[in-house]
Each structure stands twice: as C-alpha cells, then as structure tokens.
C-alpha cells in the first residue's frame, strides 16, 4: 500500500503542485480545503503524514493541530506563509515534525516529507531493538546458548542436540515458564512447518529430556502441560 499524504490547504493552485510532486514520488494524496474536513479525514482514513496550512478558512492551523493531536500522533508538516507564523511554529514547540515556508518548490516539499518519514522509521526501529531485550533470568538459571555454534549448555555441559532439538530448546530457554503448543514450536523451529507432523515435536522433546537427564538425573527442566504444550521450568 502506498503512503497517503493528507493535504489540508485552501489554495488549489498550491495543492495542484504538491499533488503532482508527491504522486511522482510514489505517494497517494487526499486533499481537504477546510480544517474540519481534514480533521474528519484523519479520524476516518489511514493517513501517513499531514501537510497543514495555517491560514485556513474555517479554523486556524494551530488550533486544528491541537485538535488533531488529541486523536492522533500522525506526523505533521506545517505550510507557513508569514514570518510570524514561522515564529509560532518554532517558538511554541508545538510538536510538529517540520515546517515549510511559502513559496516553496514541490521538490523541497517532497524532500521534507521523505525526511520526516525516514526519521520516524528509524526511531521506530530503534524502539523495537530496545523492546527486544531478553527477559531477566533467575540468578541460578542453568542454561546458556551460543548461536554461532548452535550449542546449548546446561549446567556448563554442552547438550548434544540435533538441529531441531537445538531450536526447540532455545525457544523454551528464551522464555522460561511460557507454554508452547506443539504447533507453535513447529511453526517457530521448522523452515517448512507441516502441522500434520506436529507429533514429531513430542519425539524431539522426549530426546531432549533424556539428554538433559543424563546431565542432571534428578531434575526434569522441561515441564509438560497436559493438553496444552511444553514449557521450561520457571523456578531455579
Ligand atoms: Ca491558506
């Protein structure tokens, strides 16, 4: 799906230029000539970014921006005509993503649009990396794995695993206590999951149990949840 740029601007001559430039760069556009229409469109449609004129016939662009922010955090670039407007955009730190001063070239505008979207994408990617931090583990957690070697260590001893055993064990180790069904384990560990073979997961678990028991005969780290699936023991 193409990104959609909403243009809230009452001068059709300006809009024509913007629409042409944005379409050339692969964007879809929606044009609203009043603020109220624009607000409604943000509420009802999937909008990637808003170009917002400040001098609108029905509402001041700043007021509209405040209304918009109550409902949505869509990125906004102000289109400003006068220097006092620029002062307000900058001075009030309204949280807009950028502004462009009229008259502007369509090329300049599309460059700004792309820059804002790129920045947001990077910020989102960085956030995702931060969220992906591994959950904290009990101090005596006995498992470690080395992804470069496809090796799992239990109480410091390497578990001799097959490829799928390694992958299943790693999934369980990543979230002790989380119960995974056979189907989920198959989905996550196999390149081409075949649900009719989900029972083979049981066989791999059985092998893993045996190998882990060889290391600690009186402890079974894999818990079976009857009728639902498998989990790694949570308390260590
Ligand atoms: Ca205007």
Coordinates of C-alpha atoms and ligand atoms in Angstrom, one line a residue:
X1 CA 0.0 0.0 0.0
X2 CA 1.3 3.5 -0.9
X3 CA 1.8 6.0 1.9
X4 CA -1.1 8.5 1.9
X5 CA -0.4 12.2 2.4
X6 CA -3.3 14.4 3.6
X7 CA -3.1 18.0 2.3
X8 CA -5.1 20.5 4.3
X9 CA -4.8 23.7 2.3
X10 CA -7.4 26.0 0.8
X11 CA -5.4 27.3 -2.2
X12 CA -6.0 24.9 -5.1
X13 CA -3.1 26.3 -7.1
X14 CA -0.6 25.3 -4.4
X15 CA -2.3 21.9 -3.9
X16 CA -2.0 21.0 -7.6
X17 CA 1.7 21.4 -7.5
X18 CA 2.0 19.5 -4.3
X19 CA -0.2 16.6 -5.5
X20 CA 1.8 16.3 -8.7
X21 CA 5.1 16.2 -7.0
X22 CA 4.0 13.7 -4.3
X23 CA 2.4 11.4 -6.9
X24 CA 5.6 11.4 -8.9
X25 CA 7.4 10.2 -5.8
X26 CA 5.0 7.4 -5.2
X27 CA 2.7 8.8 -2.6
X28 CA -1.1 8.8 -2.6
X29 CA -2.7 12.1 -1.8
X30 CA -6.0 13.3 -0.3
X31 CA -6.9 17.0 -0.4
X32 CA -9.2 18.8 2.0
X33 CA -9.8 22.5 1.6
X34 CA -11.1 23.1 5.2
X35 CA -9.8 22.2 8.6
X36 CA -12.9 20.4 9.7
X37 CA -12.9 18.2 6.6
X38 CA -9.2 17.5 7.3
X39 CA -9.9 16.5 10.9
X40 CA -12.6 14.2 9.8
X41 CA -10.3 12.6 7.3
X42 CA -7.6 12.0 9.9
X43 CA -10.2 10.2 12.0
X44 CA -11.6 8.0 9.3
X45 CA -8.7 7.2 7.0
X46 CA -5.2 5.7 7.3
X47 CA -3.0 8.8 6.9
X48 CA 0.8 8.6 6.8
X49 CA 1.5 12.3 7.1
X50 CA -0.4 15.6 7.1
X51 CA 0.6 18.8 5.3
X52 CA -1.2 21.5 7.2
X53 CA -1.7 25.1 6.1
X54 CA -2.0 27.6 8.9
X55 CA -4.3 30.1 7.2
X56 CA -7.4 28.0 6.6
X57 CA -10.9 29.4 6.0
X58 CA -12.7 27.8 9.0
X59 CA -10.0 27.3 11.6
X60 CA -6.5 28.4 12.4
X61 CA -3.9 25.7 11.5
X62 CA -2.5 25.9 15.1
X63 CA -5.9 25.2 16.6
X64 CA -6.5 22.4 14.2
X65 CA -3.2 20.9 15.1
X66 CA -4.1 20.8 18.8
X67 CA -7.4 19.1 18.0
X68 CA -5.6 16.6 15.8
X69 CA -3.1 15.8 18.5
X70 CA -5.9 14.8 20.8
X71 CA -6.8 12.0 18.5
X72 CA -3.7 11.0 16.5
X73 CA 0.0 11.2 16.5
X74 CA 0.3 11.3 12.7
X75 CA 3.3 13.4 11.6
X76 CA 2.5 16.9 10.6
X77 CA 4.4 19.4 8.4
X78 CA 3.1 23.0 8.6
X79 CA 2.8 25.1 5.5
X80 CA 3.5 28.6 6.6
X81 CA 3.1 31.9 4.7
X82 CA 4.3 34.6 7.0
X83 CA 7.3 35.0 9.3
X84 CA 5.1 35.5 12.4
X85 CA 3.7 32.0 11.7
X86 CA 7.1 30.5 11.5
X87 CA 8.0 32.2 14.8
X88 CA 5.0 30.5 16.4
X89 CA 5.7 27.1 14.9
X90 CA 9.3 27.3 16.2
X91 CA 8.7 29.3 19.4
X92 CA 5.7 27.3 20.7
X93 CA 7.4 24.0 20.1
X94 CA 4.1 22.6 19.0
X95 CA 5.4 19.2 18.4
X96 CA 5.0 19.5 14.6
X97 CA 7.6 17.4 12.7
X98 CA 8.7 20.2 10.4
X99 CA 7.5 23.3 8.5
X100 CA 7.9 24.6 5.0
X101 CA 7.7 28.3 4.1
X102 CA 5.6 29.5 1.2
X103 CA 6.6 29.9 -1.6
X104 CA 8.3 26.5 -1.7
X105 CA 9.3 24.3 -4.5
X106 CA 7.4 21.0 -4.8
X107 CA 10.8 19.2 -4.8
X108 CA 11.8 20.8 -1.5
X109 CA 8.5 19.8 0.0
X110 CA 8.7 16.1 -1.1
X111 CA 12.2 16.0 0.3
X112 CA 10.9 17.2 3.7
X113 CA 8.1 14.7 3.6
X114 CA 10.6 11.9 2.9
X115 CA 13.0 13.1 5.6
X116 CA 10.3 13.1 8.3
X117 CA 9.1 9.6 7.3
X118 CA 12.6 8.3 7.3
X119 CA 13.3 9.8 10.7
X120 CA 10.1 8.2 12.2
X121 CA 11.0 4.8 10.7
X122 CA 14.5 5.0 12.3
X123 CA 13.0 6.0 15.6
X124 CA 10.5 3.1 15.4
X125 CA 13.3 0.6 14.5
X126 CA 15.4 1.8 17.5
X127 CA 12.5 1.4 19.8
X128 CA 11.9 -2.1 18.6
X129 CA 15.5 -3.0 19.4
X130 CA 15.1 -1.7 22.9
X131 CA 11.9 -3.7 23.5
X132 CA 13.7 -6.9 22.3
X133 CA 15.8 -7.1 25.4
X134 CA 15.9 -10.6 26.8
X135 CA 13.8 -11.1 29.9
X136 CA 15.7 -11.2 33.2
X137 CA 16.6 -14.6 34.4
X138 CA 16.9 -16.2 37.8
X139 CA 20.4 -15.9 39.1
X140 CA 20.9 -19.7 39.1
X141 CA 19.5 -20.2 35.6
X142 CA 21.4 -23.2 34.3
X143 CA 21.1 -22.8 30.6
X144 CA 23.2 -20.8 28.1
X145 CA 23.4 -21.0 24.4
X146 CA 25.8 -19.9 21.7
X147 CA 24.0 -19.0 18.5
X148 CA 27.2 -19.1 16.4
X149 CA 27.8 -22.7 17.3
X150 CA 24.2 -23.8 17.6
X151 CA 25.2 -25.1 21.0
X152 CA 23.2 -25.2 24.3
X153 CA 25.0 -25.6 27.6
X154 CA 23.2 -27.0 30.7
X155 CA 25.0 -26.6 34.0
X156 CA 28.0 -25.9 32.0
X157 CA 27.8 -29.1 29.9
X158 CA 27.1 -29.0 26.2
X159 CA 23.9 -30.8 25.3
X160 CA 24.4 -32.8 22.2
X161 CA 21.4 -31.7 20.2
X162 CA 20.1 -32.3 16.7
X163 CA 19.2 -29.2 14.6
X164 CA 15.5 -29.2 15.7
X165 CA 16.3 -30.1 19.2
X166 CA 18.6 -27.1 19.5
X167 CA 15.9 -24.8 18.1
X168 CA 13.2 -26.1 20.3
X169 CA 15.3 -25.9 23.4
X170 CA 16.4 -22.3 22.5
X171 CA 12.8 -21.2 22.2
X172 CA 12.0 -22.7 25.6
X173 CA 15.1 -21.2 27.2
X174 CA 14.2 -17.7 25.9
X175 CA 11.0 -17.6 28.0
X176 CA 11.1 -19.9 31.0
X177 CA 7.5 -20.7 32.1
X178 CA 5.9 -19.8 28.8
X179 CA 3.8 -22.7 27.5
X180 CA 4.2 -23.5 23.8
X181 CA 1.9 -25.9 21.9
X182 CA 3.4 -28.4 19.6
X183 CA 2.1 -26.4 16.7
X184 CA 3.7 -23.2 17.9
X185 CA 7.1 -25.0 18.4
X186 CA 6.8 -26.4 14.9
X187 CA 5.9 -23.1 13.5
X188 CA 8.9 -21.4 15.1
X189 CA 11.5 -24.0 14.7
X190 CA 10.9 -25.5 11.3
X191 CA 11.6 -23.8 8.0
X192 CA 8.6 -25.6 6.4
X193 CA 6.2 -26.4 9.2
X194 CA 3.9 -29.3 8.4
X195 CA 1.2 -29.4 11.0
X196 CA 0.3 -33.0 10.2
X197 CA 3.8 -33.8 11.6
X198 CA 3.3 -31.8 14.8
X199 CA 3.6 -35.0 16.8
X200 CA 7.3 -35.2 15.9
X201 CA 7.8 -32.3 18.3
X202 CA 6.9 -34.8 21.1
X203 CA 9.7 -37.1 19.9
X204 CA 12.2 -34.3 20.0
X205 CA 11.1 -33.2 23.4
X206 CA 11.5 -36.8 24.6
X207 CA 15.0 -36.9 23.3
X208 CA 15.9 -33.6 24.9
X209 CA 14.5 -34.8 28.2
X210 CA 16.7 -37.8 28.1
X211 CA 19.8 -35.8 27.2
X212 CA 19.2 -33.3 30.0
X213 CA 18.6 -36.1 32.4
X214 CA 22.0 -37.5 31.5
X215 CA 23.4 -34.3 32.9
X216 CA 21.2 -33.9 36.0
X217 CA 19.4 -37.3 36.7
X218 CA 17.2 -35.9 39.4
X219 CA 15.8 -32.8 37.6
X220 CA 13.5 -32.5 34.6
X221 CA 13.8 -29.0 33.2
X222 CA 11.0 -29.4 30.6
X223 CA 7.5 -29.3 32.0
X224 CA 4.6 -30.9 30.2
X225 CA 1.3 -29.1 30.4
X226 CA -1.2 -31.8 29.6
X227 CA -3.4 -30.9 26.6
X228 CA -1.6 -27.6 26.0
X229 CA 2.1 -28.0 25.5
X230 CA 5.6 -27.6 26.9
X231 CA 7.5 -25.0 28.9
X232 CA 10.8 -24.7 30.5
X233 CA 10.8 -24.9 34.3
X234 CA 10.5 -21.4 35.7
X235 CA 12.0 -21.5 39.1
X236 CA 15.7 -22.3 39.5
Ligands
LIG1 CA1 -4.3 29.3 3.1

